[in-house]
């Protein structure tokens, strides 16, 4: 708790870590809780509403979200979800999505509007909650990252064509499978 959170480097579209299936967290120890703190600090650094471990190059099933951030930018209400599983989903909603790993690209994505998600928190307690609307969308976007799926994968062929050149631009900076965002 005395340790100050570290800001972690962001892995960008083209980096192979973004396409891996992440591994389950077996033990929630001090290392995991420190990592979660770092992930939260990094999410806020980039003004994100969610961030998944593979986006900072860590192949583990951990996500952080802050769904209230959009309406209340001054307040911080982070939620850490370890080994999240979307157990049920229903309905349909369309939301303009972006991703810290895919800078400056936004597109409308259709997803279920209601989900039931189970996860373990940082104190090793199990939860099962229902989410609707914007928080449900964020959790689905972040859970996708844990299976190597990006929001651009959900687009129609036509919508993907529109952003193809921008994606190619991002991908160009990949060296030996690694594409890390430079500090601005
Ligand atoms: Co993302």
Coordinates of C-alpha atoms and ligand atoms in Angstrom, one line a residue:
X1 CA 0.0 0.0 0.0
X2 CA 3.0 2.3 0.6
X3 CA 4.2 1.8 -2.9
X4 CA 3.3 4.4 -5.5
X5 CA 1.5 3.0 -8.6
X6 CA 3.6 2.7 -11.7
X7 CA 2.5 3.8 -15.1
X8 CA 2.8 0.9 -17.5
X9 CA 3.6 1.1 -21.3
X10 CA 0.7 0.5 -23.6
X11 CA 0.9 -2.1 -26.3
X12 CA -0.6 -1.0 -29.5
X13 CA -2.5 -2.6 -32.4
X14 CA -0.1 -4.9 -34.2
X15 CA 1.5 -6.2 -31.0
X16 CA 1.1 -9.9 -30.7
X17 CA 0.3 -9.8 -27.0
X18 CA -3.1 -8.3 -27.9
X19 CA -4.0 -11.4 -29.8
X20 CA -3.2 -14.0 -27.1
X21 CA -5.6 -15.8 -24.9
X22 CA -4.7 -14.8 -21.3
X23 CA -4.1 -17.1 -18.5
X24 CA -6.3 -17.4 -15.4
X25 CA -5.0 -15.9 -12.2
X26 CA -4.4 -18.7 -9.7
X27 CA -3.3 -16.8 -6.6
X28 CA -4.2 -13.3 -5.7
X29 CA -1.1 -12.1 -3.9
X30 CA 0.7 -8.8 -3.3
X31 CA 2.1 -8.9 -6.8
X32 CA -1.4 -9.1 -8.3
X33 CA -2.7 -6.3 -6.1
X34 CA 0.2 -4.1 -7.0
X35 CA -0.3 -4.8 -10.6
X36 CA -4.0 -3.9 -10.3
X37 CA -3.0 -0.6 -8.8
X38 CA -0.6 0.0 -11.7
X39 CA -3.3 -0.9 -14.2
X40 CA -5.8 1.5 -12.6
X41 CA -3.2 4.4 -12.6
X42 CA -2.4 3.6 -16.3
X43 CA -6.1 3.6 -17.2
X44 CA -6.5 7.1 -15.7
X45 CA -3.3 8.3 -17.4
X46 CA -4.9 7.7 -20.8
X47 CA -8.4 8.9 -19.7
X48 CA -9.7 5.4 -20.2
X49 CA -12.9 3.8 -18.8
X50 CA -11.3 0.4 -18.9
X51 CA -8.0 -1.4 -19.4
X52 CA -7.1 -5.1 -19.7
X53 CA -3.8 -6.7 -18.6
X54 CA -2.7 -7.7 -22.1
X55 CA -2.8 -4.0 -23.1
X56 CA 0.2 -3.5 -20.8
X57 CA 1.8 -6.7 -22.0
X58 CA 0.7 -9.0 -19.2
X59 CA -1.0 -12.2 -20.3
X60 CA -3.3 -12.5 -17.3
X61 CA -7.1 -12.4 -16.9
X62 CA -7.4 -9.1 -15.1
X63 CA -9.4 -6.0 -16.1
X64 CA -10.1 -2.7 -14.5
X65 CA -13.0 -0.5 -15.3
X66 CA -14.5 2.8 -14.2
X67 CA -17.9 3.2 -15.8
X68 CA -18.7 6.4 -13.9
X69 CA -15.7 8.2 -15.3
X70 CA -17.5 9.4 -18.4
X71 CA -20.2 11.3 -16.5
X72 CA -18.1 12.3 -13.5
X73 CA -14.5 12.8 -14.7
X74 CA -13.3 14.1 -11.3
X75 CA -14.3 11.1 -9.3
X76 CA -12.4 7.8 -9.4
X77 CA -14.4 4.6 -8.9
X78 CA -12.2 1.9 -10.2
X79 CA -13.4 -1.7 -10.2
X80 CA -10.9 -4.6 -10.5
X81 CA -12.2 -7.9 -12.0
X82 CA -10.0 -11.0 -11.8
X83 CA -10.9 -14.0 -14.0
X84 CA -14.1 -12.4 -15.2
X85 CA -16.6 -14.6 -16.9
X86 CA -19.7 -13.3 -18.8
X87 CA -22.2 -15.9 -17.9
X88 CA -25.4 -14.5 -19.5
X89 CA -26.1 -11.8 -22.0
X90 CA -29.2 -10.4 -23.6
X91 CA -30.6 -7.5 -25.6
X92 CA -28.7 -5.3 -28.1
X93 CA -27.1 -1.9 -28.0
X94 CA -24.9 0.1 -30.3
X95 CA -22.1 2.2 -28.8
X96 CA -19.2 4.2 -30.3
X97 CA -16.1 2.4 -28.9
X98 CA -12.4 3.3 -28.8
X99 CA -9.4 1.6 -27.3
X100 CA -6.2 2.8 -25.6
X101 CA -4.4 0.2 -27.7
X102 CA -6.0 1.5 -31.0
X103 CA -5.4 5.3 -30.6
X104 CA -7.6 7.8 -32.6
X105 CA -9.9 5.1 -34.1
X106 CA -13.5 5.0 -33.1
X107 CA -16.4 3.0 -34.5
X108 CA -19.9 1.9 -33.5
X109 CA -20.1 -1.7 -32.2
X110 CA -23.2 -3.7 -31.6
X111 CA -23.2 -5.9 -28.4
X112 CA -25.6 -7.3 -25.9
X113 CA -27.0 -4.6 -23.6
X114 CA -27.4 -6.7 -20.5
X115 CA -24.9 -9.1 -19.0
X116 CA -24.3 -11.2 -15.9
X117 CA -20.6 -11.3 -15.0
X118 CA -18.8 -13.3 -12.3
X119 CA -15.4 -12.3 -11.1
X120 CA -13.0 -12.4 -8.1
X121 CA -12.0 -9.1 -6.5
X122 CA -8.6 -8.1 -5.1
X123 CA -9.5 -9.4 -1.7
X124 CA -10.2 -12.8 -3.2
X125 CA -14.0 -12.5 -2.8
X126 CA -16.3 -13.9 -5.5
X127 CA -19.0 -11.7 -7.1
X128 CA -21.8 -12.2 -9.6
X129 CA -23.4 -9.0 -10.8
X130 CA -25.8 -7.8 -13.5
X131 CA -24.8 -4.8 -15.6
X132 CA -26.7 -2.9 -18.3
X133 CA -25.9 -0.3 -20.9
X134 CA -22.5 1.5 -20.8
X135 CA -20.9 -0.5 -17.9
X136 CA -22.0 -3.8 -19.6
X137 CA -20.4 -2.6 -22.9
X138 CA -17.1 -1.7 -21.1
X139 CA -16.9 -5.1 -19.4
X140 CA -17.5 -6.9 -22.7
X141 CA -14.9 -4.8 -24.5
X142 CA -12.3 -5.5 -21.7
X143 CA -13.2 -9.2 -21.4
X144 CA -12.7 -9.5 -25.2
X145 CA -9.1 -8.4 -24.7
X146 CA -8.5 -11.4 -22.4
X147 CA -9.3 -13.6 -25.4
X148 CA -7.3 -11.7 -27.9
X149 CA -10.3 -9.9 -29.4
X150 CA -10.4 -6.2 -30.3
X151 CA -13.4 -4.0 -30.9
X152 CA -12.4 -3.7 -34.5
X153 CA -13.1 -7.4 -34.9
X154 CA -16.8 -6.8 -34.3
X155 CA -17.2 -4.4 -37.2
X156 CA -18.9 -5.2 -40.5
X157 CA -16.7 -5.6 -43.6
X158 CA -17.7 -2.1 -44.8
X159 CA -17.0 -0.4 -41.4
X160 CA -13.6 -2.2 -41.2
X161 CA -12.7 -1.0 -44.7
X162 CA -13.2 2.6 -43.6
X163 CA -10.5 2.2 -40.9
X164 CA -8.2 -0.2 -42.7
X165 CA -5.6 2.4 -43.6
X166 CA -5.5 3.8 -40.1
X167 CA -5.0 0.3 -38.6
X168 CA -2.2 -0.3 -41.1
X169 CA -0.5 2.9 -40.0
X170 CA -0.6 1.7 -36.4
X171 CA 0.6 -1.7 -37.3
X172 CA 3.6 -0.3 -39.1
X173 CA 5.4 0.5 -35.9
X174 CA 5.5 -3.2 -34.8
X175 CA 9.0 -4.6 -34.4
X176 CA 9.5 -8.3 -33.7
X177 CA 5.8 -8.6 -32.7
X178 CA 6.0 -5.7 -30.2
X179 CA 4.4 -2.3 -30.7
X180 CA 4.6 -0.1 -27.6
X181 CA 3.1 3.4 -27.4
X182 CA 5.8 6.0 -26.7
X183 CA 5.3 8.5 -23.9
X184 CA 4.1 11.8 -25.2
Ligands
LIG1 CO1 -9.6 -1.9 -25.5

